[in-house]
Amino acid sequence: MKTLLVFTENYSRGGGNRYMIDAVNSLADRFEGITLACNEGGVFEEDLKRLTKKVAVKKVHFITKARVSALLAPLPTAVKKLLLGPLFLLEPLLFIYNTVVFTFYIAALRPTATFAFNGGYPAARATLAFVVASRLVKVPTALSIVSTPAVRKRISAFYEAIIDRLVWNSASAIIVNAEAISKELQDKRGTPGAKVHVVHNGLERKSPLQRKESTEGTFVIGCVARTDRAKGVICLFDAFTGLAKRYPQIRLVLVGRGDAQIELDRRRNASGIKDRIELTGFYSGDVDALLASFDLYVFPSFQEGFPYSILEAMRAGCPIVATNVGGIPEAIRDSIEGLLVEPDSVAGLQASMERLILDDELRARLGKGALRRFEKDFVLAAMHKRLSKVFKTTVAQKS
């Protein structure tokens, strides 16, 4: 019986979890049994509900600095630093420990193949240990990376170079969701280009909802993303408040929750236009209906892989302003599917937002262009077909 063992180590909701479920669904017909191994909290109930085939979910033991840091999160910063300091020196031992644990675990299950899901390389070290362990027990494995990689730290460059070489030699395929990630992995981490395969995110094809007419002459600017500083939400807030003085009809809706939430609340309360700014927090409602209520979609992130939220806005036919980072330009071509601006530029955001506030014809053209591009390149069926083909030619043939 052909079986697939999937592994992930995650701590927050996001596109990485979503990509993992879509990838598992892509391979559902290829394997008679699928097991998903993860840490406590590694996968969320809403993700599991999206699986198209029954999957056995099992908690697996491992130790990483990230897990210890999460456990120590409630402690004062000074205490955390004191306790986490020694773990930096012990990280190589933790990697060896996890590799040994996973080697026995994989050997006991004896899957046909394994598939490990990471965020931004090399963030989840347990995931990398899992890939190495798969190689040790001669089980072909793929590694998914869905965010741009970090540069090797000077203080640990030698150790990280060793880990990189082990991982690249162990993985049968490195699957990424953007050409930008592929390029940076090769440039920053020495990943062999022949092993890297790009499989863009995909979404189910849906007919866009009828765009809602703005009430009382209002113009709604929206963003759906974690409200993290790295997502550029403070930059968007400042761009909006600058424009709000000249355009009393505009409203801002920020959907999501993240590390900038307290600062956004503070700025909203001090803005003098509190009634024109909505911070929804975590949103579990109908995203399509929400997007249909936006006159303009703005995605101001400083760093990205290939965000699902951009595809959702494209599928909804929204006119889009987004930053020229990561894989975003692979979906949005400037002045064709949207307007692209440099990251961390309040002036750049303001100029593009103002241009679309004033130009009804341009908004309509960009919205139609975004929908056409989505239908052509980013439907979920295309992602399934591409990933299944990559897995068949790079992993399954070795099993």
Coordinates of C-alpha atoms in Angstrom, one line a residue:
M1 CA 0.0 0.0 0.0
K2 CA 1.4 3.4 -1.0
T3 CA 1.4 5.8 1.9
L4 CA 2.5 9.4 2.4
L5 CA 3.8 10.9 5.7
V6 CA 3.4 14.7 5.9
F7 CA 5.2 16.7 8.6
T8 CA 4.8 20.3 9.7
E9 CA 5.9 22.6 12.5
N10 CA 3.8 25.7 12.6
Y11 CA 2.6 28.2 15.3
S12 CA 0.4 30.7 13.5
R13 CA -2.4 30.7 11.0
G14 CA -1.4 31.7 7.5
G15 CA -0.8 30.8 3.9
G16 CA 1.8 28.1 4.8
N17 CA -0.9 26.0 6.4
R18 CA -3.3 26.6 3.5
Y19 CA -0.7 25.7 1.0
M20 CA 0.1 22.5 2.8
I21 CA -3.6 21.4 2.7
D22 CA -3.9 22.2 -1.0
A23 CA -0.7 20.2 -1.6
V24 CA -1.9 17.2 0.3
N25 CA -5.2 17.4 -1.6
S26 CA -3.2 17.4 -4.8
L27 CA -1.6 14.1 -3.9
A28 CA -4.7 12.4 -2.4
D29 CA -5.3 10.1 -5.4
R30 CA -1.7 9.0 -5.5
F31 CA -1.6 7.5 -2.0
E32 CA -4.0 5.0 -0.3
G33 CA -3.1 6.3 3.1
I34 CA -1.9 9.7 4.4
T35 CA -0.6 10.6 7.8
L36 CA 0.0 14.1 9.0
A37 CA 2.5 14.4 11.8
C38 CA 2.9 17.7 13.7
N39 CA 3.5 19.4 17.0
E40 CA 0.7 20.5 19.3
G41 CA -1.0 23.4 17.5
G42 CA 0.8 22.6 14.3
V43 CA -2.4 22.5 12.3
F44 CA -5.8 24.1 12.8
E45 CA -9.3 22.6 12.7
E46 CA -10.3 24.9 9.8
D47 CA -7.4 23.5 7.8
L48 CA -8.3 19.9 8.4
K49 CA -11.8 20.6 7.3
R50 CA -10.5 21.4 3.8
L51 CA -8.9 18.0 3.3
T52 CA -10.6 16.0 0.5
K53 CA -9.5 12.7 1.8
K54 CA -9.4 11.2 5.3
V55 CA -6.0 11.9 6.9
A56 CA -4.7 10.4 10.1
V57 CA -3.3 13.3 12.3
K58 CA -0.7 12.3 14.8
K59 CA 1.3 14.4 17.3
V60 CA 5.0 13.7 17.2
H61 CA 7.6 14.5 19.8
F62 CA 10.6 16.8 19.0
I63 CA 12.4 19.7 20.6
T64 CA 13.4 23.0 19.0
K65 CA 14.4 26.5 20.1
A66 CA 11.2 27.8 18.6
R67 CA 9.0 25.4 20.7
V68 CA 10.9 26.4 23.9
S69 CA 10.5 30.1 23.0
A70 CA 6.8 29.6 22.6
L71 CA 6.5 28.0 26.0
L72 CA 8.5 30.8 27.6
A73 CA 6.5 33.6 25.9
P74 CA 4.6 34.6 29.0
L75 CA 7.9 35.3 30.9
P76 CA 9.5 38.7 31.1
T77 CA 11.9 39.5 28.2
A78 CA 15.0 39.5 30.4
V79 CA 14.2 36.1 31.8
K80 CA 13.5 34.7 28.3
K81 CA 16.8 35.9 27.0
L82 CA 18.6 34.4 29.9
L83 CA 17.0 31.0 29.4
L84 CA 17.2 31.0 25.6
G85 CA 20.8 32.0 25.3
P86 CA 22.2 28.6 26.1
L87 CA 19.8 27.0 23.6
F88 CA 21.6 28.8 20.8
L89 CA 24.7 26.9 21.7
L90 CA 22.8 23.6 22.0
E91 CA 21.0 24.0 18.7
P92 CA 23.3 21.5 16.8
L93 CA 22.6 19.0 19.5
L94 CA 18.9 19.6 19.3
F95 CA 19.1 19.1 15.5
I96 CA 20.9 15.7 16.0
Y97 CA 18.4 14.7 18.7
N98 CA 15.4 15.5 16.4
T99 CA 17.0 13.7 13.5
V100 CA 17.4 10.5 15.6
V101 CA 13.9 10.7 16.9
F102 CA 12.4 11.2 13.4
T103 CA 14.6 8.4 12.0
F104 CA 13.0 5.9 14.3
Y105 CA 9.6 7.4 13.8
I106 CA 9.8 7.2 10.0
A107 CA 11.4 3.7 10.1
A108 CA 8.5 2.5 12.2
L109 CA 5.8 3.8 9.9
R110 CA 7.7 3.0 6.7
P111 CA 5.9 5.3 4.4
T112 CA 6.3 5.2 0.6
A113 CA 7.3 8.9 0.6
T114 CA 7.4 11.9 3.0
F115 CA 6.6 15.6 2.5
A116 CA 7.8 18.2 4.9
F117 CA 6.3 21.7 5.0
N118 CA 8.3 24.7 6.1
G119 CA 7.6 28.5 6.2
G120 CA 10.6 30.7 5.6
Y121 CA 13.8 28.8 5.4
P122 CA 15.5 27.8 7.7
A123 CA 12.9 28.8 10.3
A124 CA 11.4 25.4 11.4
R125 CA 14.5 23.4 12.2
A126 CA 12.5 20.3 13.1
T127 CA 11.2 20.2 9.5
L128 CA 14.8 20.2 8.2
A129 CA 15.7 17.4 10.7
F130 CA 12.7 15.4 9.3
V131 CA 14.0 15.7 5.8
V132 CA 17.5 14.5 6.8
A133 CA 15.9 11.6 8.8
S134 CA 13.9 10.6 5.7
R135 CA 17.1 10.3 3.7
L136 CA 18.7 8.2 6.5
V137 CA 16.0 5.6 6.3
K138 CA 16.0 5.8 2.4
V139 CA 12.5 7.2 2.1
P140 CA 12.2 9.8 -0.8
T141 CA 11.1 13.2 0.5
A142 CA 10.1 16.6 -0.7
L143 CA 10.4 19.9 1.2
S144 CA 8.0 22.8 0.7
I145 CA 9.2 26.4 1.4
V146 CA 6.6 29.2 1.1
S147 CA 8.5 32.3 2.1
T148 CA 11.7 34.1 1.2
P149 CA 14.8 32.6 3.0
A150 CA 17.0 34.4 5.5
V151 CA 20.7 35.1 4.9
R152 CA 23.0 32.9 6.9
K153 CA 23.8 34.6 10.2
R154 CA 27.5 35.5 10.5
I155 CA 27.8 34.0 14.0
S156 CA 26.5 30.6 12.9
A157 CA 27.3 30.7 9.1
F158 CA 29.4 27.5 9.3
Y159 CA 26.8 25.5 11.1
E160 CA 24.0 26.8 8.8
A161 CA 26.1 25.9 5.7
I162 CA 26.4 22.3 7.0
I163 CA 22.6 22.1 7.6
D164 CA 21.9 23.5 4.2
R165 CA 24.1 20.9 2.5
L166 CA 22.5 18.1 4.5
V167 CA 19.0 19.3 3.6
W168 CA 19.7 19.8 -0.1
N169 CA 21.4 16.4 -0.4
S170 CA 18.5 14.7 1.5
A171 CA 15.5 16.2 -0.4
S172 CA 14.5 14.7 -3.7
A173 CA 12.7 18.0 -4.5
I174 CA 12.3 21.5 -3.1
I175 CA 8.9 22.8 -3.8
V176 CA 8.3 26.6 -3.6
N177 CA 5.3 28.8 -4.5
A178 CA 7.2 31.6 -6.2
E179 CA 10.0 32.1 -8.6
A180 CA 11.3 34.8 -6.2
I181 CA 11.7 32.2 -3.5
S182 CA 13.5 29.9 -5.9
K183 CA 16.0 32.6 -6.8
E184 CA 16.7 33.7 -3.2
L185 CA 17.2 30.1 -2.1
Q186 CA 19.8 29.7 -4.7
D187 CA 21.5 33.0 -4.1
K188 CA 21.4 33.1 -0.3
R189 CA 21.5 29.4 0.7
G190 CA 23.2 27.6 -2.3
T191 CA 20.2 25.5 -3.1
P192 CA 20.7 23.4 -6.3
G193 CA 18.6 25.0 -9.0
A194 CA 17.8 21.6 -10.5
K195 CA 16.0 20.5 -7.3
V196 CA 13.8 23.6 -7.0
H197 CA 10.3 23.4 -8.5
V198 CA 7.8 26.3 -8.6
V199 CA 4.2 25.5 -7.9
H200 CA 2.1 28.7 -7.4
N201 CA -0.8 28.8 -5.0
G202 CA -4.2 28.2 -6.5
L203 CA -7.8 28.9 -5.5
E204 CA -11.1 27.3 -6.4
R205 CA -12.8 28.9 -9.4
K206 CA -15.8 31.0 -8.4
S207 CA -18.0 33.5 -10.1
P208 CA -17.2 36.9 -8.6
L209 CA -20.0 38.3 -6.5
Q210 CA -21.8 41.4 -7.8
R211 CA -19.7 44.3 -6.6
K212 CA -21.6 46.2 -3.9
E213 CA -22.4 49.9 -4.6
S214 CA -20.8 52.1 -2.0
T215 CA -23.4 53.6 0.3
E216 CA -23.8 57.3 0.7
G217 CA -21.0 58.1 -1.7
T218 CA -18.3 56.3 0.3
F219 CA -15.2 54.7 -1.2
V220 CA -14.0 51.6 0.7
I221 CA -10.3 50.7 0.8
G222 CA -9.6 47.3 2.2
C223 CA -6.9 44.9 3.1
V224 CA -7.2 41.3 4.3
A225 CA -4.0 40.1 6.0
R226 CA -2.4 39.6 9.4
T227 CA -2.1 43.0 10.9
D228 CA 1.7 42.5 11.4
R229 CA 4.2 45.4 11.1
A230 CA 5.9 43.3 8.4
K231 CA 2.7 43.3 6.4
G232 CA 3.0 47.1 6.0
V233 CA -0.3 47.9 7.8
I234 CA 1.1 50.8 9.6
C235 CA 2.3 52.2 6.3
L236 CA -1.1 51.7 4.8
F237 CA -2.8 53.4 7.8
D238 CA -0.5 56.5 7.5
A239 CA -1.2 56.6 3.7
F240 CA -4.9 56.5 4.3
T241 CA -5.0 59.1 7.0
G242 CA -3.0 61.4 4.7
L243 CA -5.5 61.0 1.9
A244 CA -8.5 61.2 4.2
K245 CA -8.0 64.9 4.7
R246 CA -8.6 65.5 1.0
Y247 CA -11.1 62.8 0.3
P248 CA -13.8 62.7 3.0
Q249 CA -15.6 59.9 1.2
I250 CA -12.9 57.2 1.8
R251 CA -13.1 54.6 4.4
L252 CA -10.4 52.0 5.5
V253 CA -11.1 48.4 6.5
L254 CA -8.3 46.3 7.9
V255 CA -9.2 42.6 8.3
G256 CA -7.0 40.4 10.4
R257 CA -5.1 40.4 13.6
G258 CA -1.3 40.6 14.3
D259 CA 1.5 42.2 16.2
A260 CA 0.6 45.7 15.2
Q261 CA -3.0 45.5 16.4
I262 CA -2.4 47.5 19.6
E263 CA -0.6 50.3 17.7
L264 CA -3.3 50.4 15.1
D265 CA -5.9 50.7 17.8
R266 CA -4.0 53.6 19.4
R267 CA -3.5 55.4 16.1
R268 CA -7.2 55.0 15.2
N269 CA -8.3 56.4 18.5
A270 CA -5.9 59.4 18.1
S271 CA -6.7 60.0 14.4
G272 CA -9.8 62.2 14.8
I273 CA -11.5 60.1 12.1
K274 CA -12.1 56.9 14.1
D275 CA -15.5 56.4 12.5
R276 CA -13.9 56.1 9.1
I277 CA -11.5 53.3 10.1
E278 CA -12.6 49.7 10.8
L279 CA -10.3 47.1 12.4
T280 CA -12.2 43.8 12.3
G281 CA -9.7 41.6 14.0
F282 CA -9.7 37.9 13.1
Y283 CA -12.3 37.3 10.4
S284 CA -14.2 34.0 9.9
G285 CA -16.9 35.2 7.7
D286 CA -17.4 35.1 3.9
V287 CA -14.2 36.7 2.4
D288 CA -15.8 36.8 -1.1
A289 CA -18.7 39.0 0.2
L290 CA -16.2 41.1 2.1
L291 CA -14.0 41.7 -1.0
A292 CA -17.2 42.6 -3.0
S293 CA -17.7 45.5 -0.6
F294 CA -14.2 47.0 -1.4
D295 CA -13.8 49.7 -4.0
L296 CA -10.0 49.2 -3.8
Y297 CA -7.8 46.4 -2.4
V298 CA -4.4 47.4 -1.0
F299 CA -1.7 44.9 0.0
P300 CA 1.3 46.8 1.5
S301 CA 3.5 44.0 2.7
F302 CA 7.3 44.5 3.1
Q303 CA 8.1 40.8 2.4
E304 CA 6.1 38.0 0.9
G305 CA 6.2 34.6 -0.7
F306 CA 3.1 34.3 -2.9
P307 CA 0.1 35.5 -0.8
Y308 CA -3.3 33.9 -1.1
S309 CA -5.0 37.2 -0.2
I310 CA -3.8 38.7 -3.5
L311 CA -5.3 35.7 -5.4
E312 CA -8.6 36.2 -3.5
A313 CA -8.7 39.8 -4.5
M314 CA -7.9 38.9 -8.2
R315 CA -10.6 36.3 -8.2
A316 CA -13.1 38.9 -6.8
G317 CA -12.1 41.3 -9.6
C318 CA -10.8 44.0 -7.2
P319 CA -8.6 46.8 -8.5
I320 CA -5.4 46.2 -6.6
V321 CA -2.5 48.2 -5.2
A322 CA 0.3 46.0 -3.9
T323 CA 4.0 46.2 -3.1
N324 CA 6.6 45.0 -5.6
V325 CA 8.0 42.2 -3.3
G326 CA 8.4 38.4 -3.3
G327 CA 6.1 36.6 -5.7
I328 CA 3.5 39.4 -6.0
P329 CA 4.9 40.6 -9.4
E330 CA 4.5 37.1 -10.7
A331 CA 0.7 37.6 -10.3
I332 CA 0.3 41.4 -10.6
R333 CA 2.0 43.1 -13.5
D334 CA 2.1 46.9 -13.0
S335 CA -0.8 48.7 -14.8
I336 CA -2.2 45.4 -16.1
E337 CA -3.6 43.5 -13.2
G338 CA -2.9 46.2 -10.6
L339 CA -0.5 49.0 -9.5
L340 CA 2.8 48.1 -7.9
V341 CA 4.7 50.3 -5.5
E342 CA 7.9 50.0 -3.5
P343 CA 7.6 48.6 0.0
D344 CA 7.6 50.9 3.1
S345 CA 6.6 53.9 1.0
V346 CA 3.7 56.0 2.3
A347 CA 4.1 58.4 -0.6
G348 CA 4.1 55.5 -3.1
L349 CA 0.9 54.0 -1.6
Q350 CA -0.8 57.4 -1.4
A351 CA 0.0 58.2 -5.1
S352 CA -1.4 54.9 -6.4
M353 CA -4.4 54.9 -4.1
E354 CA -5.3 58.5 -5.1
R355 CA -4.9 57.6 -8.7
L356 CA -7.5 54.9 -8.4
I357 CA -9.8 56.9 -6.2
L358 CA -10.0 59.5 -9.0
D359 CA -10.1 57.1 -12.0
D360 CA -13.2 54.9 -12.3
E361 CA -12.1 53.6 -15.8
L362 CA -8.7 52.5 -14.6
R363 CA -10.2 50.7 -11.6
A364 CA -12.6 48.8 -13.8
R365 CA -9.8 47.9 -16.3
L366 CA -7.4 46.7 -13.6
G367 CA -10.2 44.7 -11.9
K368 CA -11.0 42.9 -15.1
G369 CA -7.3 42.3 -15.8
A370 CA -6.8 40.7 -12.4
L371 CA -9.8 38.4 -12.9
R372 CA -8.6 37.3 -16.3
R373 CA -5.1 36.5 -15.0
F374 CA -6.5 34.5 -12.1
E375 CA -8.7 32.5 -14.4
K376 CA -5.8 31.8 -16.8
D377 CA -3.0 30.9 -14.3
F378 CA -4.1 30.5 -10.7
V379 CA -7.1 28.2 -10.4
L380 CA -6.7 25.4 -7.9
A381 CA -6.9 22.7 -10.6
A382 CA -3.8 24.0 -12.2
M383 CA -1.9 23.9 -8.9
H384 CA -3.0 20.3 -8.3
K385 CA -1.9 19.2 -11.7
R386 CA 1.5 21.0 -11.5
L387 CA 2.3 19.6 -8.0
S388 CA 1.2 16.1 -8.8
K389 CA 3.4 16.1 -11.9
V390 CA 6.4 17.5 -9.9
F391 CA 5.9 14.8 -7.2
K392 CA 5.6 12.1 -9.7
T393 CA 8.8 13.0 -11.6
T394 CA 11.0 13.8 -8.6
V395 CA 9.8 11.9 -5.6
A396 CA 7.4 9.0 -6.5
Q397 CA 9.8 7.6 -9.1
K398 CA 12.4 7.0 -6.3
S399 CA 10.0 5.2 -4.0

